[in-house]
Short mmCIF file of C-alpha atoms in Angstrom, two decimals:
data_model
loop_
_atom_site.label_atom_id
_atom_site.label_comp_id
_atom_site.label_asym_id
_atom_site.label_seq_id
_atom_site.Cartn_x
_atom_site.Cartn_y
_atom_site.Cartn_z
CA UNK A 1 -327.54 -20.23 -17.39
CA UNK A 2 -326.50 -23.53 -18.51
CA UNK A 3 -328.97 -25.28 -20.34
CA UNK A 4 -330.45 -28.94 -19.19
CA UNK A 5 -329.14 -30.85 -21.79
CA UNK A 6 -325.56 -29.32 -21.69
CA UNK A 7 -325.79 -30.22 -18.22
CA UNK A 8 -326.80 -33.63 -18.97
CA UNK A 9 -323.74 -34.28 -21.26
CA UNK A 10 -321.17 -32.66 -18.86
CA UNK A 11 -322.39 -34.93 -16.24
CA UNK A 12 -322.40 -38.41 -18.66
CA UNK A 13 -318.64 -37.46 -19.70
CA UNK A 14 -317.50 -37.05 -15.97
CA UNK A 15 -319.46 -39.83 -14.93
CA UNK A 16 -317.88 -42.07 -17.33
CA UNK A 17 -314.30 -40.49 -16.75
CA UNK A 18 -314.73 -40.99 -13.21
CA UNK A 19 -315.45 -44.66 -13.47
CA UNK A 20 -312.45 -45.38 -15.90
CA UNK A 21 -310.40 -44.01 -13.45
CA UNK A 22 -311.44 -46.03 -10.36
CA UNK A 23 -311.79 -49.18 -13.10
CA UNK A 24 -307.81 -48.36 -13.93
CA UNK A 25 -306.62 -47.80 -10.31
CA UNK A 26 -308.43 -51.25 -9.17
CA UNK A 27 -310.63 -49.57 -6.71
CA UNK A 28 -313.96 -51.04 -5.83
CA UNK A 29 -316.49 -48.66 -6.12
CA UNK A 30 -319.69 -50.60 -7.02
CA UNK A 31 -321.20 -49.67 -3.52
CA UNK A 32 -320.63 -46.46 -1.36
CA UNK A 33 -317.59 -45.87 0.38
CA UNK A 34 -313.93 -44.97 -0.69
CA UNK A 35 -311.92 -41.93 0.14
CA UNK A 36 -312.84 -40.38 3.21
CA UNK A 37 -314.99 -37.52 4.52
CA UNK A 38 -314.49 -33.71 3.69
CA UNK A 39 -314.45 -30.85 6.62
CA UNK A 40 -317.77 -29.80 8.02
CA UNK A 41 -315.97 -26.70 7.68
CA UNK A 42 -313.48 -23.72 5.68
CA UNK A 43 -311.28 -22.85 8.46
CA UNK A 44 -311.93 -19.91 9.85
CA UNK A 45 -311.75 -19.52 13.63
CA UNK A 46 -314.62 -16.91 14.08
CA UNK A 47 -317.45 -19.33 12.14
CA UNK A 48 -315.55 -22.48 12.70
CA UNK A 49 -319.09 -24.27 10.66
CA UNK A 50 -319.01 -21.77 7.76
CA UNK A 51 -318.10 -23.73 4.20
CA UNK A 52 -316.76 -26.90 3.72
CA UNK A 53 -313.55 -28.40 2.60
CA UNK A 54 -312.29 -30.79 0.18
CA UNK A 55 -313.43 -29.41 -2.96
CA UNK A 56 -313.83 -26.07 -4.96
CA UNK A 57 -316.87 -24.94 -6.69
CA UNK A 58 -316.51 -23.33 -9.84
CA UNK A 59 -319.92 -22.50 -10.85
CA UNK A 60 -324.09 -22.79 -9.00
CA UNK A 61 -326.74 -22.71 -11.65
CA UNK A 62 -330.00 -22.17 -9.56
CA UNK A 63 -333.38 -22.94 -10.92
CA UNK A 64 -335.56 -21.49 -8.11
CA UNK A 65 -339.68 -21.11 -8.10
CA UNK A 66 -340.81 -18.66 -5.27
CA UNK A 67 -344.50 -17.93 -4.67
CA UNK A 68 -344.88 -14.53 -2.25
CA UNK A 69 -348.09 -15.59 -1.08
CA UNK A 70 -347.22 -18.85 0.45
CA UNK A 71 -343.81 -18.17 1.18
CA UNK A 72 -342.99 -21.73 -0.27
CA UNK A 73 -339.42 -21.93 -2.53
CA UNK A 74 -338.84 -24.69 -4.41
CA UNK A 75 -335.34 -25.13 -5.85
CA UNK A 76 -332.97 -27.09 -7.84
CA UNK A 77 -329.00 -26.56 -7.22
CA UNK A 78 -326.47 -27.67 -9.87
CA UNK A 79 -323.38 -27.33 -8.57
CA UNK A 80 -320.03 -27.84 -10.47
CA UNK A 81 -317.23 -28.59 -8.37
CA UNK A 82 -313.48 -30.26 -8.16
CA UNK A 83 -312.32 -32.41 -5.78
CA UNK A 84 -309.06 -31.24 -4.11
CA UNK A 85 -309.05 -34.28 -2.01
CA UNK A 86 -310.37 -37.82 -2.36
CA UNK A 87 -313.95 -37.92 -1.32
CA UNK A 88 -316.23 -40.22 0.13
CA UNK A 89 -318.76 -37.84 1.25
CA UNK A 90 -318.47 -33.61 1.02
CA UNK A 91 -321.13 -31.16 2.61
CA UNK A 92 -323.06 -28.20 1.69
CA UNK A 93 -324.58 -25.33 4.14
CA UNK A 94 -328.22 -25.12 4.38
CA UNK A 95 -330.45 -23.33 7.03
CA UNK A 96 -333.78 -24.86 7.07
CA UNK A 97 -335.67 -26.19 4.10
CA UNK A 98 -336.39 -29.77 3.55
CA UNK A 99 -333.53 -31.52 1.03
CA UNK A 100 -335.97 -33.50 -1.05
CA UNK A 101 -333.00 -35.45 -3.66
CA UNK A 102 -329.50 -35.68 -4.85
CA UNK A 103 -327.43 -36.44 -7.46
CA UNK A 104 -323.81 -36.90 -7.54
CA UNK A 105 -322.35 -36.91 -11.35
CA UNK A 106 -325.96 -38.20 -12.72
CA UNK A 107 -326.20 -40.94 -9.96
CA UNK A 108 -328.33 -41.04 -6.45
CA UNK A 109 -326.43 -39.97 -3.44
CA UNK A 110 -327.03 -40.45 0.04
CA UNK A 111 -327.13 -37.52 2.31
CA UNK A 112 -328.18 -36.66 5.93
CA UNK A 113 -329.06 -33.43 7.51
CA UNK A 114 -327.04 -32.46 11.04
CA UNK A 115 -328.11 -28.41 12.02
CA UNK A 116 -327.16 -26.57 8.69
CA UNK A 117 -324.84 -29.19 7.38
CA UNK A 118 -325.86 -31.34 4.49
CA UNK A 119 -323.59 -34.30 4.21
CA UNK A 120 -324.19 -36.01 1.11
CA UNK A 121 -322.22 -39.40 0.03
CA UNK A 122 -322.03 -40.41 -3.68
CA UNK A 123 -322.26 -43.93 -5.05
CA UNK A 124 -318.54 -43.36 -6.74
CA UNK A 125 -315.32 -41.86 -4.76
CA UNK A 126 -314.42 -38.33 -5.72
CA UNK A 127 -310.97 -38.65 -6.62
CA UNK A 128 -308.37 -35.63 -6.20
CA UNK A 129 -308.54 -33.20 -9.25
CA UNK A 130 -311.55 -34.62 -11.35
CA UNK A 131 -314.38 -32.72 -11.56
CA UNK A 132 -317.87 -33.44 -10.14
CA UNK A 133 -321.07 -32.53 -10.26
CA UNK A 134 -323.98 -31.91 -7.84
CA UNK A 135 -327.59 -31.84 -8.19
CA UNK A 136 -329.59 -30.81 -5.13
CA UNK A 137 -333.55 -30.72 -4.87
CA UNK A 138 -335.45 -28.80 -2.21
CA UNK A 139 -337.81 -27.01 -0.89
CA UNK A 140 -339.37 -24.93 2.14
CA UNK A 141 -340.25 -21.91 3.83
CA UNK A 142 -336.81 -19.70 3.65
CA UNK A 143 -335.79 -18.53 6.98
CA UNK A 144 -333.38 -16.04 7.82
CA UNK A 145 -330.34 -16.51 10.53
CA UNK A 146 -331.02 -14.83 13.50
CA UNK A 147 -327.39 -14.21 15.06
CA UNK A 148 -327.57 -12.33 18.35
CA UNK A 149 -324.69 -10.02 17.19
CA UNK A 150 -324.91 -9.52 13.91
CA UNK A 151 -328.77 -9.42 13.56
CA UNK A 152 -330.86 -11.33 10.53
CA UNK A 153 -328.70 -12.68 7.84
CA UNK A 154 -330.46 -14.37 4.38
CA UNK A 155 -333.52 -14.52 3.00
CA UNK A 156 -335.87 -11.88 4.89
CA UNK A 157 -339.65 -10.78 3.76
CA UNK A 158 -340.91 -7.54 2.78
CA UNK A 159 -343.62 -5.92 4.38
CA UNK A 160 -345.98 -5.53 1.04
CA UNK A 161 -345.06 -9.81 0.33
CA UNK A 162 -342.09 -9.76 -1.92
CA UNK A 163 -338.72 -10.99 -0.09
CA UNK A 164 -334.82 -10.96 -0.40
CA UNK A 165 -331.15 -12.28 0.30
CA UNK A 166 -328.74 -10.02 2.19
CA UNK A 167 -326.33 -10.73 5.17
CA UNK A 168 -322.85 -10.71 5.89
CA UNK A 169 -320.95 -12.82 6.92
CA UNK A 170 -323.10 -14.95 5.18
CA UNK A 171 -327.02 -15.67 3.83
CA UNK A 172 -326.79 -17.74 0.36
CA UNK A 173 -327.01 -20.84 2.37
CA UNK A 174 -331.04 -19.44 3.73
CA UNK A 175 -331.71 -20.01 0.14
CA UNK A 176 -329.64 -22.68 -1.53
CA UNK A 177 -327.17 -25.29 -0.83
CA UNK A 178 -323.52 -23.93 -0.89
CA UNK A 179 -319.92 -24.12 0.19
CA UNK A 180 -320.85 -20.75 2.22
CA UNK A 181 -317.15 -19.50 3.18
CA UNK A 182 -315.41 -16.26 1.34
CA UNK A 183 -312.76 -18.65 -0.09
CA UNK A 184 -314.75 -20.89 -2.48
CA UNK A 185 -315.63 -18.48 -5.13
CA UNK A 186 -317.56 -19.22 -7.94
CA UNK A 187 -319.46 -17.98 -10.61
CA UNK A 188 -323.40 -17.77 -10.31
CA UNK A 189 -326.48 -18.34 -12.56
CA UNK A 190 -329.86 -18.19 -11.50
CA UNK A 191 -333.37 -18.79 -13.34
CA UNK A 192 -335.78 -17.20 -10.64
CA UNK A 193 -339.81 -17.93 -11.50
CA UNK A 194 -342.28 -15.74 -9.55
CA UNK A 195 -345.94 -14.90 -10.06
CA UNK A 196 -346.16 -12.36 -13.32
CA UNK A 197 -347.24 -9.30 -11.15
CA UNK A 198 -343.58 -9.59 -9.49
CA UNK A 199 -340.40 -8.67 -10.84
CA UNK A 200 -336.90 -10.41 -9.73
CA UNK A 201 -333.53 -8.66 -9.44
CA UNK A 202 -330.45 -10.48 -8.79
CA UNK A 203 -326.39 -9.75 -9.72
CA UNK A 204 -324.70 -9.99 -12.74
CA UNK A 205 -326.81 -9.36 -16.17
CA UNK A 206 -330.31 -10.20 -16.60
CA UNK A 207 -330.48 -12.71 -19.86
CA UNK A 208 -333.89 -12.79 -20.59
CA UNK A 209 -337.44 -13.58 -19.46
CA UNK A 210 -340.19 -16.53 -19.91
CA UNK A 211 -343.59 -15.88 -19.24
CA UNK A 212 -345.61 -19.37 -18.89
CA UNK A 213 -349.47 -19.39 -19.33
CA UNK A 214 -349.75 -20.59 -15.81
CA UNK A 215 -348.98 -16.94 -14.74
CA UNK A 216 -345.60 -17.41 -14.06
CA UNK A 217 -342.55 -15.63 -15.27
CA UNK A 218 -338.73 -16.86 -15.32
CA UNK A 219 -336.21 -14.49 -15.50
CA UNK A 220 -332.26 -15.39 -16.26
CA UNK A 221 -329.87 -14.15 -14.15
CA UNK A 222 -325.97 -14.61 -15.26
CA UNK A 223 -323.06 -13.39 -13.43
CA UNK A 224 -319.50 -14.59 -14.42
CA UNK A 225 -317.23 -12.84 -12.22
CA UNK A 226 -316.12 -15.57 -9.50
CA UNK A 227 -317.92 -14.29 -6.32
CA UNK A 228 -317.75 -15.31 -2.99
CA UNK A 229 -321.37 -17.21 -1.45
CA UNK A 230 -322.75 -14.00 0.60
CA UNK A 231 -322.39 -11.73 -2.49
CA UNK A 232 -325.07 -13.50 -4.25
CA UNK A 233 -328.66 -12.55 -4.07
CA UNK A 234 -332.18 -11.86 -5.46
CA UNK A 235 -335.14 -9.46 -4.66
CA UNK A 236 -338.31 -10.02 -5.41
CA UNK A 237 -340.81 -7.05 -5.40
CA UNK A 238 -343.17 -5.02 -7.87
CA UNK A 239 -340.03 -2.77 -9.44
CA UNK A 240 -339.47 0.05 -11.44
CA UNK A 241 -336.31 -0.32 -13.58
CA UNK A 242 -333.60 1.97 -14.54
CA UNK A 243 -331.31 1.00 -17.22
CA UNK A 244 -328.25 2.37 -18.40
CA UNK A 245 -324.00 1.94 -19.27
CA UNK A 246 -321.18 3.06 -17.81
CA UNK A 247 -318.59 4.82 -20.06
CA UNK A 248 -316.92 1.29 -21.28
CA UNK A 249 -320.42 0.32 -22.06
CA UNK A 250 -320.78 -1.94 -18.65
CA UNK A 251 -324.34 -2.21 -18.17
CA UNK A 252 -326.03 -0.76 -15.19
CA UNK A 253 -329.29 -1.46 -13.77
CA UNK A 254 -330.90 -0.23 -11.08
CA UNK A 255 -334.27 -1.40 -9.57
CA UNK A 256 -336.29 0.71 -6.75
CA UNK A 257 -339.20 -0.84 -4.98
CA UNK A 258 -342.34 1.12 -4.53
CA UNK A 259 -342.35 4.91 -3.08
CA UNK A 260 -338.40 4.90 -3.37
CA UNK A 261 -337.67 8.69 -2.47
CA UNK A 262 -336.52 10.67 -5.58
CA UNK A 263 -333.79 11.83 -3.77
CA UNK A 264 -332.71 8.01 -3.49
CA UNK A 265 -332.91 7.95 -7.42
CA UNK A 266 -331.10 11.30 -7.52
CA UNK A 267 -328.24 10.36 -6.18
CA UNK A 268 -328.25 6.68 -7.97
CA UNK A 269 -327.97 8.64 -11.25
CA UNK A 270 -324.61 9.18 -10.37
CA UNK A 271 -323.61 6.01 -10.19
CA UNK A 272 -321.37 6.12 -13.58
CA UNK A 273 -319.67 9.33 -11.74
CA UNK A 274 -319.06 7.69 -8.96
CA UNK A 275 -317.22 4.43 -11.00
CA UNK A 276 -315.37 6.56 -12.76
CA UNK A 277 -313.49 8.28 -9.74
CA UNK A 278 -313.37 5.26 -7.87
CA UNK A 279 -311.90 3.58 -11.10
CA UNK A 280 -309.76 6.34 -11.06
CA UNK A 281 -308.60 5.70 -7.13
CA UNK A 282 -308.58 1.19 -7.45
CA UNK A 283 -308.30 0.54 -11.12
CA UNK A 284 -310.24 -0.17 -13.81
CA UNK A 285 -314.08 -1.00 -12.73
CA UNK A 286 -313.79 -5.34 -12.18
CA UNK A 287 -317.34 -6.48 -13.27
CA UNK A 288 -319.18 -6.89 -15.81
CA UNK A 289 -322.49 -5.23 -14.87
CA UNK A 290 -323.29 -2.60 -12.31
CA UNK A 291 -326.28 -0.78 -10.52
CA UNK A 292 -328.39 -1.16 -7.34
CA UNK A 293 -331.21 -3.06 -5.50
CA UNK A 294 -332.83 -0.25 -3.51
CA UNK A 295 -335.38 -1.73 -0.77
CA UNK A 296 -338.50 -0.14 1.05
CA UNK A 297 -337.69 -2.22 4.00
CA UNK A 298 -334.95 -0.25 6.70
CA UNK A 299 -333.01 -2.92 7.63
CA UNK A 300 -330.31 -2.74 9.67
CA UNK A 301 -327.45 -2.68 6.73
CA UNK A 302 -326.85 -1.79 3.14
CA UNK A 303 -324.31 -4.75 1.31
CA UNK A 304 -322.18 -4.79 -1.17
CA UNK A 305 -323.76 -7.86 -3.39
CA UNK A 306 -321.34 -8.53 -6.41
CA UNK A 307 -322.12 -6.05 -9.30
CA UNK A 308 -325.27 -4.22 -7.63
CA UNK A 309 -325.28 -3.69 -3.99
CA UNK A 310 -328.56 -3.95 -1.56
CA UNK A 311 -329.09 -0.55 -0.16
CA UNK A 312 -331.32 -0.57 3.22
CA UNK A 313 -335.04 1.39 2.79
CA UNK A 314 -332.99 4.31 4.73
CA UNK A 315 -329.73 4.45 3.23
CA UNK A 316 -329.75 6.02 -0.34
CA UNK A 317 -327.67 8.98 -0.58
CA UNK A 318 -324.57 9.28 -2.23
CA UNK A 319 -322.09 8.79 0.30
CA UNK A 320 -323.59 4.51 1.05
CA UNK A 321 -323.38 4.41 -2.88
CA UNK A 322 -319.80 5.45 -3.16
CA UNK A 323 -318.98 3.18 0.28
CA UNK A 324 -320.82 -0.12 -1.68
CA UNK A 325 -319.32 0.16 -4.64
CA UNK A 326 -315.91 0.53 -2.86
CA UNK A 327 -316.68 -2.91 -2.16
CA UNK A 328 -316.76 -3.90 -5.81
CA UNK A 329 -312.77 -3.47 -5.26
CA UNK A 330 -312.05 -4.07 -1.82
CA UNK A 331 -314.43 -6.56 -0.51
CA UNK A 332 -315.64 -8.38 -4.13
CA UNK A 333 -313.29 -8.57 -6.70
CA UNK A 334 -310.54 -9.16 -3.38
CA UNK A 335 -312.22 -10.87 -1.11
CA UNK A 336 -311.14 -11.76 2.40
CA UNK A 337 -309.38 -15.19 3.50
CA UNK A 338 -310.58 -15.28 6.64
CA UNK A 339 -313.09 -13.22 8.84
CA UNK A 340 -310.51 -11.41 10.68
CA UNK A 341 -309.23 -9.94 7.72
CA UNK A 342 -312.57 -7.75 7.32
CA UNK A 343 -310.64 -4.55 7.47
CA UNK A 344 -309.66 -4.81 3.66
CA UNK A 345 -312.99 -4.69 3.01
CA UNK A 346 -314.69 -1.78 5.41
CA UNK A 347 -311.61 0.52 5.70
CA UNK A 348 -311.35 0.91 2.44
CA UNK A 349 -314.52 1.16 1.24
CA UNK A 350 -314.98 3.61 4.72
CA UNK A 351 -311.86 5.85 3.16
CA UNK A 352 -313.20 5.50 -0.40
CA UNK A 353 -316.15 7.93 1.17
CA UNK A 354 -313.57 10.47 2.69
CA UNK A 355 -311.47 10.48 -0.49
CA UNK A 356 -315.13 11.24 -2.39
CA UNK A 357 -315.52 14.24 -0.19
CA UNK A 358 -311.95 15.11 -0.96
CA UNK A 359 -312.34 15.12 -4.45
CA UNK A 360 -315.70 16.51 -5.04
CA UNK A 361 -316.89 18.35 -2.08
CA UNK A 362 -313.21 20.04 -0.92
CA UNK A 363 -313.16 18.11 2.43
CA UNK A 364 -309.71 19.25 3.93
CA UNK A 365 -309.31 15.47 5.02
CA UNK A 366 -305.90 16.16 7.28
CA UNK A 367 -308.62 18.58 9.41
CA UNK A 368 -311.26 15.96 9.81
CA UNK A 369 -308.70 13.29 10.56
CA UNK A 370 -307.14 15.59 13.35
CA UNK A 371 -310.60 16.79 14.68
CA UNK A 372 -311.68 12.75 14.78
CA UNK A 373 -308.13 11.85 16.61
CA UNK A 374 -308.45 14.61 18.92
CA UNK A 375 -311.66 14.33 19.74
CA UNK A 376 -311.89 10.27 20.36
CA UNK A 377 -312.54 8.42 23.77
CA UNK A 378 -310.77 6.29 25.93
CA UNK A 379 -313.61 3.93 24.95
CA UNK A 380 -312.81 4.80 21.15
CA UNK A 381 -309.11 4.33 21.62
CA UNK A 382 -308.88 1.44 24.14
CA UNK A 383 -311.75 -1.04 23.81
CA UNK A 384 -311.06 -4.76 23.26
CA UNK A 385 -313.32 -4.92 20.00
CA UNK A 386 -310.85 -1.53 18.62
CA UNK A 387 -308.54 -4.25 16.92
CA UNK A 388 -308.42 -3.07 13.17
CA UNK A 389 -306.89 -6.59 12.48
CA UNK A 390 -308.41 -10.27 14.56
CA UNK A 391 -310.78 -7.65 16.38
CA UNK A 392 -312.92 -11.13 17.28
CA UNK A 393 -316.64 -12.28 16.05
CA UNK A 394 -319.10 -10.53 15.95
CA UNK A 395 -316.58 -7.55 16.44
CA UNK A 396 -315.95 -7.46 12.81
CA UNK A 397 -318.61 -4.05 11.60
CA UNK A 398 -317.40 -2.07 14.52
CA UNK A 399 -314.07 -0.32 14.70
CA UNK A 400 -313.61 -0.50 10.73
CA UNK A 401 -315.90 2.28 9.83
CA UNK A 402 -314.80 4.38 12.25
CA UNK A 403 -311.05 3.98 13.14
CA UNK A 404 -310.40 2.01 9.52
CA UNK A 405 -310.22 5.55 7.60
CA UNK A 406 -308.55 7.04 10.37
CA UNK A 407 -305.66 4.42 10.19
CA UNK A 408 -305.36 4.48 6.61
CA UNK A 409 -304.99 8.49 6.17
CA UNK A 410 -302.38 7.77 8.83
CA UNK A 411 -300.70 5.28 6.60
CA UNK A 412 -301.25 7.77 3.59
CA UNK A 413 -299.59 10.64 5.27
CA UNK A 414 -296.55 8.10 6.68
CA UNK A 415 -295.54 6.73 4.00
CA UNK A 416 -296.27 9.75 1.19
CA UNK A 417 -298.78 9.67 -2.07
CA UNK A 418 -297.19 8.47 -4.60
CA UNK A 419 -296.83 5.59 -2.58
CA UNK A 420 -300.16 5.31 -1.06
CA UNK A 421 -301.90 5.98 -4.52
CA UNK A 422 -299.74 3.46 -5.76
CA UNK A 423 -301.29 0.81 -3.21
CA UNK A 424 -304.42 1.79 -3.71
CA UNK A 425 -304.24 0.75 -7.28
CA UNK A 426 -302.78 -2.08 -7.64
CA UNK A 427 -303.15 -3.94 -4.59
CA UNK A 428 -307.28 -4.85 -6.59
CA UNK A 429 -305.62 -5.64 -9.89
CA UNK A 430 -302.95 -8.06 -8.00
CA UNK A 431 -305.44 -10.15 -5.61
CA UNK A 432 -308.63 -9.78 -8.95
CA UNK A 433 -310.70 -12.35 -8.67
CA UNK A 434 -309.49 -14.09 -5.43
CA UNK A 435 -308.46 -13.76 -1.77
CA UNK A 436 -306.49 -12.56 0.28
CA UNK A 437 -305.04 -11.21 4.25
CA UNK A 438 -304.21 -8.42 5.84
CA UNK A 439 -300.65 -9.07 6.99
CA UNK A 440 -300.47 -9.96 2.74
CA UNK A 441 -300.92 -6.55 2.68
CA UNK A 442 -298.98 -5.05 5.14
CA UNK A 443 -295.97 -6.80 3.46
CA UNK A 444 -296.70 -5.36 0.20
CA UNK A 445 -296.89 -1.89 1.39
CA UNK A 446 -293.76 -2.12 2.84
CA UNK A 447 -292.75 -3.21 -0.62
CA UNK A 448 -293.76 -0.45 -2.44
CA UNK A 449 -293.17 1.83 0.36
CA UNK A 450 -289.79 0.40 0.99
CA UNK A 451 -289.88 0.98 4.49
CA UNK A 452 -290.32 -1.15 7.49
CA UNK A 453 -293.58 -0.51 9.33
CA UNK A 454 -294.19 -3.11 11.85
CA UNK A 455 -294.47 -0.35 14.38
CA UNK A 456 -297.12 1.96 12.37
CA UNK A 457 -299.20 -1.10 11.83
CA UNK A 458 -298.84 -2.94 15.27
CA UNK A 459 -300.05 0.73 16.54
CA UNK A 460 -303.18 1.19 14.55
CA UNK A 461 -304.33 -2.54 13.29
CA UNK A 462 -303.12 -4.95 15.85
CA UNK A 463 -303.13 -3.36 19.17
CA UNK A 464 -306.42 -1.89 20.73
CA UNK A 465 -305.21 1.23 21.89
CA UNK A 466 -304.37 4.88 21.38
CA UNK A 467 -301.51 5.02 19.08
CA UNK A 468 -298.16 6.78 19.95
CA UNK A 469 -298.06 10.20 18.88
CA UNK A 470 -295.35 9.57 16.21
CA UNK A 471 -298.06 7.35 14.41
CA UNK A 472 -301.16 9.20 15.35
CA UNK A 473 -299.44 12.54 14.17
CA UNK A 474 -296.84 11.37 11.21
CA UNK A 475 -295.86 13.82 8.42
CA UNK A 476 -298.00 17.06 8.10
CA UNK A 477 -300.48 15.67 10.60
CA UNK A 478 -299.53 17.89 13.67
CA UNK A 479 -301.95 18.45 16.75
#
């Protein structure tokens, strides 16, 4: 976490660069105004309100105090950003809570609240390519987004008091102020304080604790892989911690709230297994910590947080542990660019669990994928929401875990294995740490394939129907 007083300085030197500049250009900026206002949104046509644009965060340091019996969070935001264009106000996302300050670069900003978009206007122009820095106070009574297809995204409230962050396509913004959109990424620090008879869980590495003799306890979260908004989260609840390492000496923890099955632990103790073949499958393992967040509560989903997934109350076995951590790959390190690129995160990660059942359990996979094409429905085949590729919102978690494997042992029979294990591979190391689309990928397995495939991949990704039979069955895969 970055420290007050380094905080302090960074801000001063921008503060003062920022003036020189509009001092050398001969732009007034005594009073507010200058530049002009960044998008209310990222760009994406399925949550058109979703992120922001006109700058890039690089880094949120979060300084949160939660008290479980209240319900009350209290929070400070820094935010570290760059303008990519010339500024005279930007916005945040925010559901609910009540926006109590800001700062912009050390200075008092304006700002005005419109649904969950927080506008803020700083005393100084942002100008293109200079840093800036943000300082948001709040507080409130979290709240999580209800949407009527996707169900409760955010911050959500366990049944014995404690409370936690998960949603896709997004929840960070239930909890603190943020460009919430998969193509800001950023890298995330968090001092959480709770009551000493709770324990806090969040990604990346824990970096120590401070117990106050108020009865409090702070504990340091740091995660420095750049991670996209949703990916972020915390748990509070009365834990029992596991600790351990992966082979490369990547730390793992794991924290289970109480009367966690012992068959959920049993099959989180093969967690460094289950890296290692799916290192073996993507590439080398891209975080820097590991583990899980296993809740009592049964919600409706398990996600794939950055570093240590949220497992659902109902969902630990093996099989969601292997899908999650897919995501660590496909999904986290690559993230998408927009919404309707979702199937390079849940087809993978779907396959990831047939090519663990290849590997360890002798799954003949060419017999389940011809038992699964056989036996699938018009409504399967044909429905509008069967799209692998722009399937629509609030279409995105359907067709992917289902078709999505189907399609790619298609591709993996069509166009060999040396090829497909080749794509598998590098396609993570290429996009590490950023974003990117589906037709991206198409293009670059017909690169390493060297073959043209528009057909194969109009067949199973963009059209919502029953393939041909000379995609459904290519190669060995006869009916």
């Amino acid at each position: 976490m970055t420290s007050p007083n380094r905080w302090r300085r960074r801000t001063t030197v921008f503060v003062a660069v920022l003036a020189c500049v509009s001092l050398g250009t001969g732009v007034a900026n005594a009073g507010w105004g200058g530049g002009k206002p960044g998008s209310d949104g990222a760009g994406d046509s399925y949550y058109p309100k979703d992120g922001n644009g006109g700058y890039d965060v690089a880094d949120y340091d979060l300084d949160v105090d939660y008290v479980p019996s209240t319900k009350q969070l209290t929070g400070t935001a820094k935010i570290a950003a760059r303008a990519t264009e010339s500024l005279s106000s930007f916005n945040l996302d925010l559901h609910g809570l009540t926006v109590d300050s800001v700062k912009v670069n050390g200075l008092t900003a304006k700002f005005s609240r419109a649904g969950d978009e927080l506008t803020i206007s700083p005393r100084l122009t942002l100008w293109r390519g200079l840093p800036f820095f943000a300082e948001v106070k709040y507080h409130g009574v979290p709240e999580a987004i209800n949407d009527p297809l996707l169900g409760l995204n955010g911050w959500q409230f366990a049944k014995n008091g404690g409370a936690f962050a998960a949603g896709e396509p997004k929840s960070a913004s239930t909890w603190y102020p943020v460009n919430d959109t998969p193509r800001d990424k950023a890298t995330f620090h968090l001092a959480m304080t709770v009551p000493s008879e709770w324990e806090v869980i969040s990604v990346g590495e824990e970096r120590g604790k401070r117990t106050s003799p108020k009865g409090t306890t702070t504990t340091y979260w740091s995660l420095d892989t750049p991670t996209v908004p949703y990916m972020t989260t915390v748990a509070i609840d009365k834990w029992q911690f596991e600790r351990g390492k992966l082979a490369d000496g990547t730390p793992i923890l794991n924290s289970y709230a109480p009367g966690t099955p012992d068959t959920t632990k049993a099959a989180e103790a093969r967690l460094p297994e289950i890296i290692d073949f799916l290192s073996s499958k993507f590439g080398k393992y891209p975080i820097d910590a590991a583990g899980g967040i296993f809740l009592a509560e049964p919600i409706g989903f398990s996600l794939e947080t950055m570093s240590r997934p949220i497992y659902s109350g109902r969902a630990g076995n093996v099989s969601t542990i292997v899908h999650e951590n897919a995501h660590q790959w496909y999904g986290d390190s690559v993230a998408v660019d927009l919404w309707k690129d979702v199937c390079l995160n849940e087809c993978f990660a779907s396959y990831a669990t047939w090519l663990w059942s290849e590997a360890k359990d002798n799954v003949d996979l060419d017999a389940r994928y011809l038992t699964n094409a056989k036996n699938g429905s018009d409504a399967f085949w044909n429905s509008p929401g069967n799209k692998l590729y722009d399937m629509g919102p609030g279409r995105e978690f359907t067709a992917v875990y289902s078709k999505g494997p189907l399609a790619l042992h298609a591709l993996r029979r069509t166009i060999g294995e040396e090829a497909f294990s080749k794509v598998l591979k590098t396609w993570p190391s290429l996009h590490r740490d950023g974003n990117a689309s589906f037709p991206e990928f198409q293009k670059y397995v017909e690169k390493v394939a060297h073959k043209n495939l528009k057909g194969f991949f109009d067949a199973w990704f963009y059209t919502p129907a029953k393939p041909a039979p000379e995609y459904l069955y290519p190669g060995p895969l006869k009916p």
